[in-house]
Coordinates of C-alpha atoms and ligand atoms in Angstrom, one line a residue:
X1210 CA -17.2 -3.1 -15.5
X1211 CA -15.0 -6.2 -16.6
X1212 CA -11.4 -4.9 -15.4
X1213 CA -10.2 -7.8 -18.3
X1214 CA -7.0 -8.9 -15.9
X1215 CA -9.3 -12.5 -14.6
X1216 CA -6.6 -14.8 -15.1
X1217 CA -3.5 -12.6 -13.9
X1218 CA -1.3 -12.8 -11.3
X1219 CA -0.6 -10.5 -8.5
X1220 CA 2.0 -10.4 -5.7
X1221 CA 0.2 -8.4 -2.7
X1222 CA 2.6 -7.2 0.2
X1223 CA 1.2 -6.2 3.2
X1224 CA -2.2 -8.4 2.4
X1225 CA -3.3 -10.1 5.8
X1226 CA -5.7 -7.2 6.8
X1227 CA -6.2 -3.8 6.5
X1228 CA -5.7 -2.1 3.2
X1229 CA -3.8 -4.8 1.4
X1230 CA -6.2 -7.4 2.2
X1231 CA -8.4 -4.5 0.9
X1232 CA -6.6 -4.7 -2.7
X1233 CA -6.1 -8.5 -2.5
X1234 CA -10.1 -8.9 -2.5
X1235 CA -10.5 -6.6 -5.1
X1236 CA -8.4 -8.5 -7.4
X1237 CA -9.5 -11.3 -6.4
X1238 CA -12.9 -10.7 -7.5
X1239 CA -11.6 -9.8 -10.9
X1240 CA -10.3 -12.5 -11.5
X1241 CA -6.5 -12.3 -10.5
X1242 CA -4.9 -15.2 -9.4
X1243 CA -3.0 -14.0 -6.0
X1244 CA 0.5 -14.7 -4.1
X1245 CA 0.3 -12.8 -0.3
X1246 CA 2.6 -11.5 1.5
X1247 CA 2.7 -10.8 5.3
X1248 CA 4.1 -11.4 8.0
X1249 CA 2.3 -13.3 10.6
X1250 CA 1.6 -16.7 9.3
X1251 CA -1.8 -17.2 10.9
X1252 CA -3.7 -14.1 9.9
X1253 CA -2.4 -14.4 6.6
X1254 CA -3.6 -18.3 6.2
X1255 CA -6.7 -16.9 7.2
X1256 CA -7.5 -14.0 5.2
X1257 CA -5.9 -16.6 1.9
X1258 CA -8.6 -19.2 3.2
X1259 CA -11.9 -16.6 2.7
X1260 CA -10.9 -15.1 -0.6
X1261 CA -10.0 -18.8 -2.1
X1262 CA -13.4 -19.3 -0.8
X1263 CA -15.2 -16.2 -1.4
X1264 CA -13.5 -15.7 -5.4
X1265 CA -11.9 -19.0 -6.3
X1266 CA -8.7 -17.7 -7.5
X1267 CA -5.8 -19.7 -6.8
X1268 CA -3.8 -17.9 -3.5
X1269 CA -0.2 -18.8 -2.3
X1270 CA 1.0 -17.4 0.9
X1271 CA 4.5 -16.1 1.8
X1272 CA 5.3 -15.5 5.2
X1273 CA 7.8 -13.0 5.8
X1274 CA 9.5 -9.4 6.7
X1275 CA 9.3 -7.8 3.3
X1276 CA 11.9 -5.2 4.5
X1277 CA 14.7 -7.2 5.1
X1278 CA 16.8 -8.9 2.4
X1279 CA 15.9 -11.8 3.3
X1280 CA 12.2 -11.7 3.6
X1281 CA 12.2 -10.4 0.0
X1282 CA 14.5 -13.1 -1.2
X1283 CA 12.0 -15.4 0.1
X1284 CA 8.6 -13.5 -1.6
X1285 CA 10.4 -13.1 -4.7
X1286 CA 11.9 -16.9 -5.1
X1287 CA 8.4 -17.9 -4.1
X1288 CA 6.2 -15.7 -6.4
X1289 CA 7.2 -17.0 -9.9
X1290 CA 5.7 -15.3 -12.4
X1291 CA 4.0 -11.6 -11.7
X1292 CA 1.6 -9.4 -13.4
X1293 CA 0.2 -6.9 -10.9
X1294 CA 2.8 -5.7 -7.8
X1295 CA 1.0 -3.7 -4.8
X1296 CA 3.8 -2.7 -2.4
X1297 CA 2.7 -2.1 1.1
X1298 CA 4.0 -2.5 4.3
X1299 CA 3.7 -1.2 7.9
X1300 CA 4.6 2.6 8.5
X1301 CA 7.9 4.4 10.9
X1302 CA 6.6 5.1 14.2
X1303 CA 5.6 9.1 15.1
X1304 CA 7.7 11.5 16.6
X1305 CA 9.6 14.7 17.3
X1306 CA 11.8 15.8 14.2
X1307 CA 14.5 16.0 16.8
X1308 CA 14.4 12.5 17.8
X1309 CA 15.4 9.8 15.1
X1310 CA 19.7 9.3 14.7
X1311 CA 20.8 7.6 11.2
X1312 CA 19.4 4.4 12.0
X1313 CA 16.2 5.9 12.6
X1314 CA 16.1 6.9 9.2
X1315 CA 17.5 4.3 7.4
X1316 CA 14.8 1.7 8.5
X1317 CA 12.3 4.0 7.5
X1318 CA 13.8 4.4 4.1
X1319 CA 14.4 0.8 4.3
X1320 CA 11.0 -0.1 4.3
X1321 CA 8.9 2.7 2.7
X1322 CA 11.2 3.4 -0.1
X1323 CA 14.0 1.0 -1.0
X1324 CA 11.7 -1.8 -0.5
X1325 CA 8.8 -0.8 -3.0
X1326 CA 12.1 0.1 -5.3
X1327 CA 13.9 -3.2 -4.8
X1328 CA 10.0 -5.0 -5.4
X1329 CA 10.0 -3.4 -8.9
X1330 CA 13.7 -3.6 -9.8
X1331 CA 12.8 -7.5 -9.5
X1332 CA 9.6 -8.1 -11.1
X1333 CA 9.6 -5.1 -14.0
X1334 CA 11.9 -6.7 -16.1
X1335 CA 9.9 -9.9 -16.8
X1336 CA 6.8 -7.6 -17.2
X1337 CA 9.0 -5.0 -19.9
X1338 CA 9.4 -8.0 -21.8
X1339 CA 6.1 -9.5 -22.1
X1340 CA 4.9 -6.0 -22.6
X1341 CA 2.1 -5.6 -19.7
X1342 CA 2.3 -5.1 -16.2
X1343 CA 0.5 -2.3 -13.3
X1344 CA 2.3 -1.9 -10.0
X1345 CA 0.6 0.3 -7.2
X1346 CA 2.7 1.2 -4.6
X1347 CA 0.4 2.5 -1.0
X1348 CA 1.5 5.6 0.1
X1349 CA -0.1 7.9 2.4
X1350 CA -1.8 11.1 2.2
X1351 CA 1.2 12.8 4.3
X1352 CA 3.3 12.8 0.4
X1353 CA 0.7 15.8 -0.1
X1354 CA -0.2 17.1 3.5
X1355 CA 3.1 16.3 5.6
X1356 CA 1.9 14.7 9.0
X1357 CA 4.4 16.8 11.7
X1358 CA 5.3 13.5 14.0
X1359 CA 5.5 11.3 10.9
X1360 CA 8.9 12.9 9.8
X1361 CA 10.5 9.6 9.2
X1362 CA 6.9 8.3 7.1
X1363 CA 6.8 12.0 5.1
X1364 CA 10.5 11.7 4.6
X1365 CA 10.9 7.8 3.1
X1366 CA 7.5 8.0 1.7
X1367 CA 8.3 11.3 -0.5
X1368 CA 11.5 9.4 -1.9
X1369 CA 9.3 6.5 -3.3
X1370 CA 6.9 9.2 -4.8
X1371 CA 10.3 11.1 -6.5
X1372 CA 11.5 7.6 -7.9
X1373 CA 8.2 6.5 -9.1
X1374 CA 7.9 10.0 -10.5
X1375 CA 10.1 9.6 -13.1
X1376 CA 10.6 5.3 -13.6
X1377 CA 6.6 5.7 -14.3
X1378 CA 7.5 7.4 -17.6
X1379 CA 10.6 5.4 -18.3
X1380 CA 8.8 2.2 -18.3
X1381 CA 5.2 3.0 -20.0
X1382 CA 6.1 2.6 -23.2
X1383 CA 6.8 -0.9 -22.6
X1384 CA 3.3 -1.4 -21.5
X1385 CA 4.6 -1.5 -17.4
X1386 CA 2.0 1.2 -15.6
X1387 CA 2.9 2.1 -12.1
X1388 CA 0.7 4.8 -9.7
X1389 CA 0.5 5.1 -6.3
X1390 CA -2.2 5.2 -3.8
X1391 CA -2.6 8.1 -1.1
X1392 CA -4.5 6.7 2.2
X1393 CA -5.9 9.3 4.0
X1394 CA -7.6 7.4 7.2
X1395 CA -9.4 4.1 7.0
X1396 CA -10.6 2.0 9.2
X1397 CA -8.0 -0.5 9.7
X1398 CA -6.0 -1.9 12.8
X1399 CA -3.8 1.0 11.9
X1400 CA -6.6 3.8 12.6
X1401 CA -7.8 1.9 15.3
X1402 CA -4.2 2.1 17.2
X1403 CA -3.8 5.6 16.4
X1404 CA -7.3 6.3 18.0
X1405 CA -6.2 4.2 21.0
X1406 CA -3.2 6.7 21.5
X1407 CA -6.3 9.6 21.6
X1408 CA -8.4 7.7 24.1
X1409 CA -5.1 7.9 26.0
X1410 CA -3.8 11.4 25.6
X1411 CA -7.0 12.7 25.8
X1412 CA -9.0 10.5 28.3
X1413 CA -12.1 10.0 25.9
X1414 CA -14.1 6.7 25.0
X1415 CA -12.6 5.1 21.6
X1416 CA -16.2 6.4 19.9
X1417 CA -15.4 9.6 20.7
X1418 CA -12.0 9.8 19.7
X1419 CA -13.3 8.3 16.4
X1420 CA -15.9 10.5 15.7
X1421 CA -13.7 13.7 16.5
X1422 CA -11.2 12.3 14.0
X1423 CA -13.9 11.6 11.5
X1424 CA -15.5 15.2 11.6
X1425 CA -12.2 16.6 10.4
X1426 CA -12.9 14.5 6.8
X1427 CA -15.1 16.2 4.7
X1428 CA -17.2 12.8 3.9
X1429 CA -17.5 12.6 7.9
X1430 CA -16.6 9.2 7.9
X1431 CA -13.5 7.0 7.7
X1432 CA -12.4 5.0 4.3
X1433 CA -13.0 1.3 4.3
X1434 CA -10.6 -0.8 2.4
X1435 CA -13.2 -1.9 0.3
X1436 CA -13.2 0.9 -1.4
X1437 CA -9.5 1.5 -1.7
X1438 CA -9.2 -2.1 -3.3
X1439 CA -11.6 -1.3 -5.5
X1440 CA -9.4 2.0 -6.5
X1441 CA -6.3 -0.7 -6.6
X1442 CA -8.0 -3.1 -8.5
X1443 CA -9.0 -0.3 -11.0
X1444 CA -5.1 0.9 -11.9
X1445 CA -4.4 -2.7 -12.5
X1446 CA -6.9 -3.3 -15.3
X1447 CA -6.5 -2.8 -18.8
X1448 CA -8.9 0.4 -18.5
X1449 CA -5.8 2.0 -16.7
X1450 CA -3.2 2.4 -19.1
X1451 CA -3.2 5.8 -20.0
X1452 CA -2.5 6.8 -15.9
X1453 CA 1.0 6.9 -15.5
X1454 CA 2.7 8.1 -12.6
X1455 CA 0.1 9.5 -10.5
X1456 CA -0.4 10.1 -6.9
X1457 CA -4.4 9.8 -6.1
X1458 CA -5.7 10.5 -3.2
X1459 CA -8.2 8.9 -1.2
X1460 CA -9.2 10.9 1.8
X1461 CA -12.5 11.7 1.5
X1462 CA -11.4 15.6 1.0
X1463 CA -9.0 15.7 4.5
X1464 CA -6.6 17.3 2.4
X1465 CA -7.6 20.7 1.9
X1466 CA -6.2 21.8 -1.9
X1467 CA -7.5 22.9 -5.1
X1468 CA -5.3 20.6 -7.2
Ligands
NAP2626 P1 -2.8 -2.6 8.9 O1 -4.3 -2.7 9.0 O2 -2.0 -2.5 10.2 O3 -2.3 -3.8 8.0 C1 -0.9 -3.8 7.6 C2 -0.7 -5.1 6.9 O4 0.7 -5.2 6.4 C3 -0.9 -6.4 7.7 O5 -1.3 -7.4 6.9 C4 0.5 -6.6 8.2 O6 0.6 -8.0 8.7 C5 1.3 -6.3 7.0 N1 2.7 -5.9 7.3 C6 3.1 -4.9 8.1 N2 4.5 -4.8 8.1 C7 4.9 -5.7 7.2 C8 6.2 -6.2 6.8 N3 7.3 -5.6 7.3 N4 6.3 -7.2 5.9 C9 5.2 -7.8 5.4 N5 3.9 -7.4 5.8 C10 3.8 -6.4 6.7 O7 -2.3 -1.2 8.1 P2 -3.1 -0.4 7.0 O8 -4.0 0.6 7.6 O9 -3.7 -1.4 6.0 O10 -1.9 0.5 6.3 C11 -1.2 0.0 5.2 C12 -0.2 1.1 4.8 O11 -0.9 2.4 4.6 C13 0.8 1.5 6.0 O12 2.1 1.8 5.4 C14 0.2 2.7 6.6 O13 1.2 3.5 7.2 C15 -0.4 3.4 5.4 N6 -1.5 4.3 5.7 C16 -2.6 3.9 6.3 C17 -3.6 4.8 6.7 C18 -4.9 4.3 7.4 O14 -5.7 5.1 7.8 N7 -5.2 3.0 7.5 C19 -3.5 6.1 6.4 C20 -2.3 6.5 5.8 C21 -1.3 5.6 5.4 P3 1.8 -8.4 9.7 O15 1.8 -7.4 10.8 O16 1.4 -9.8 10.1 O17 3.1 -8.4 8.9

């Protein structure tokens, strides 16, 4: 299927492995001309080297904390003109609902919910007026299942999903779609660390603490984030413009609901 978005331009956050890369390849092989945003330098040089290769779209790299002030600053005066926005960024560490003070929260907020808001405040405007724009913010599955020990995640997360909720319909009309993405587990450096903390607590090989983990998903197996760029790559095409505001989930059936 031609997606019909080859020659756009996307700003990826997040995009140096794992699920954003995931999105970044996806558009990439559509066509869309890319600016990447994460932020260790040297992974992210790398992973801009393969898809120039692999898709010869053009790929600019932005180095920086997109949760800070300034690290946005510095992605948004480098970006120039956007099309397609995927907001992503690393998730609040786990814990007892009893343990995180103010601060606590306010870095979670900071960087799973005013960020994404900030990222869009910015670069809808330009979009409005040309009429045409997708933004997909990444999520997580816990906006429909809460995770217990990711209070601070289910908490900043659910925020982003209330704002999107009801901007998605303010801005449609103008041609701007935005959805957001529910990961349930993929196979990413971020599975692979929270399968490290079950070979610990548990005292079982890293296979095994996979394939327990995998035989509570219905598909019995993790995502890849192939697939979930492919998803990505699908909101942003012209075949997407009649999805607004929606939370999809891709879990392989974890979450256990009728709708
Ligand atoms: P990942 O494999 O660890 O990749 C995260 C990517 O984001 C890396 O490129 C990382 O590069 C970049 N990044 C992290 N913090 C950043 C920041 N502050 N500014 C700019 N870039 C940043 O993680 P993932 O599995 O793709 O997860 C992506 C998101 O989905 C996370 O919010 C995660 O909580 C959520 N999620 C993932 C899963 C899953 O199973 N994988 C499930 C549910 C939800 P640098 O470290 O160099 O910045």
């Amino acid at each position: 299927m031609d997606l019909g978005i080859s020659g756009k331009r996307a700003l990826v956050c997040g995009a140096s492995k794992g699920l954003g890369r995931g999105c970044a390849e996806a558009l990439a092989e559509a066509g869309v001309n890319l600016v990447l945003n994460a932020r260790g330098a040297e992974a992210l040089e790398t992973t801009a080297a393969a898809i120039r290769t692999t898709y010869g779209v053009t790929v600019t790299t932005i180095a920086a904390d997109i949760t800070t002030d300034a690290g946005r600053g510095q992605v948004l005066a480098g970006a120039g003109h956007i099309d397609i926005l995927i907001t992503n960024a690393g998730g609040p560490p786990p814990g007892l609902w009893s343990d995180w003070n103010r601060d606590d929260f306010i870095r979670a907020i900071d960087a799973n919910m005013l960020t994404p808001i900030a990222l869009m405040q910015a670069l809808m405007p330009a979009m409005i007026a040309r009429g045409w724009g997708r933004v997909v913010n990444i999520t997580s599955q816990s906006v429909k299942a809460p995770v217990p020990q990711l209070g601070l995640s289910n908490a900043a997360r659910t925020g982003l999903t209330g704002f999107v909720a009801g901007t998605s319909r303010q801005v449609a009309g103008s041609g701007v779609i935005i959805n957001n993405l529910l990961p349930g587990i993929h196979a990413t450096d971020r599975a692979d660390a929270l399968d490290a903390g079950v070979v610990t607590s548990q005292g079982i090989t890293l296979d095994a603490a996979r394939a327990q983990r995998a035989a509570t998903i219905p598909a019995g197996r993790y995502g890849t984030p192939a697939e979930f760029g492919a998803a990505c790559a699908f909101l942003c095409s012209q075949h997407a413009g009649f999805i607004v505001g929606q939370n999809i989930l891709l879990d392989g059936g974890a979450t256990n609901a009728t709708i």
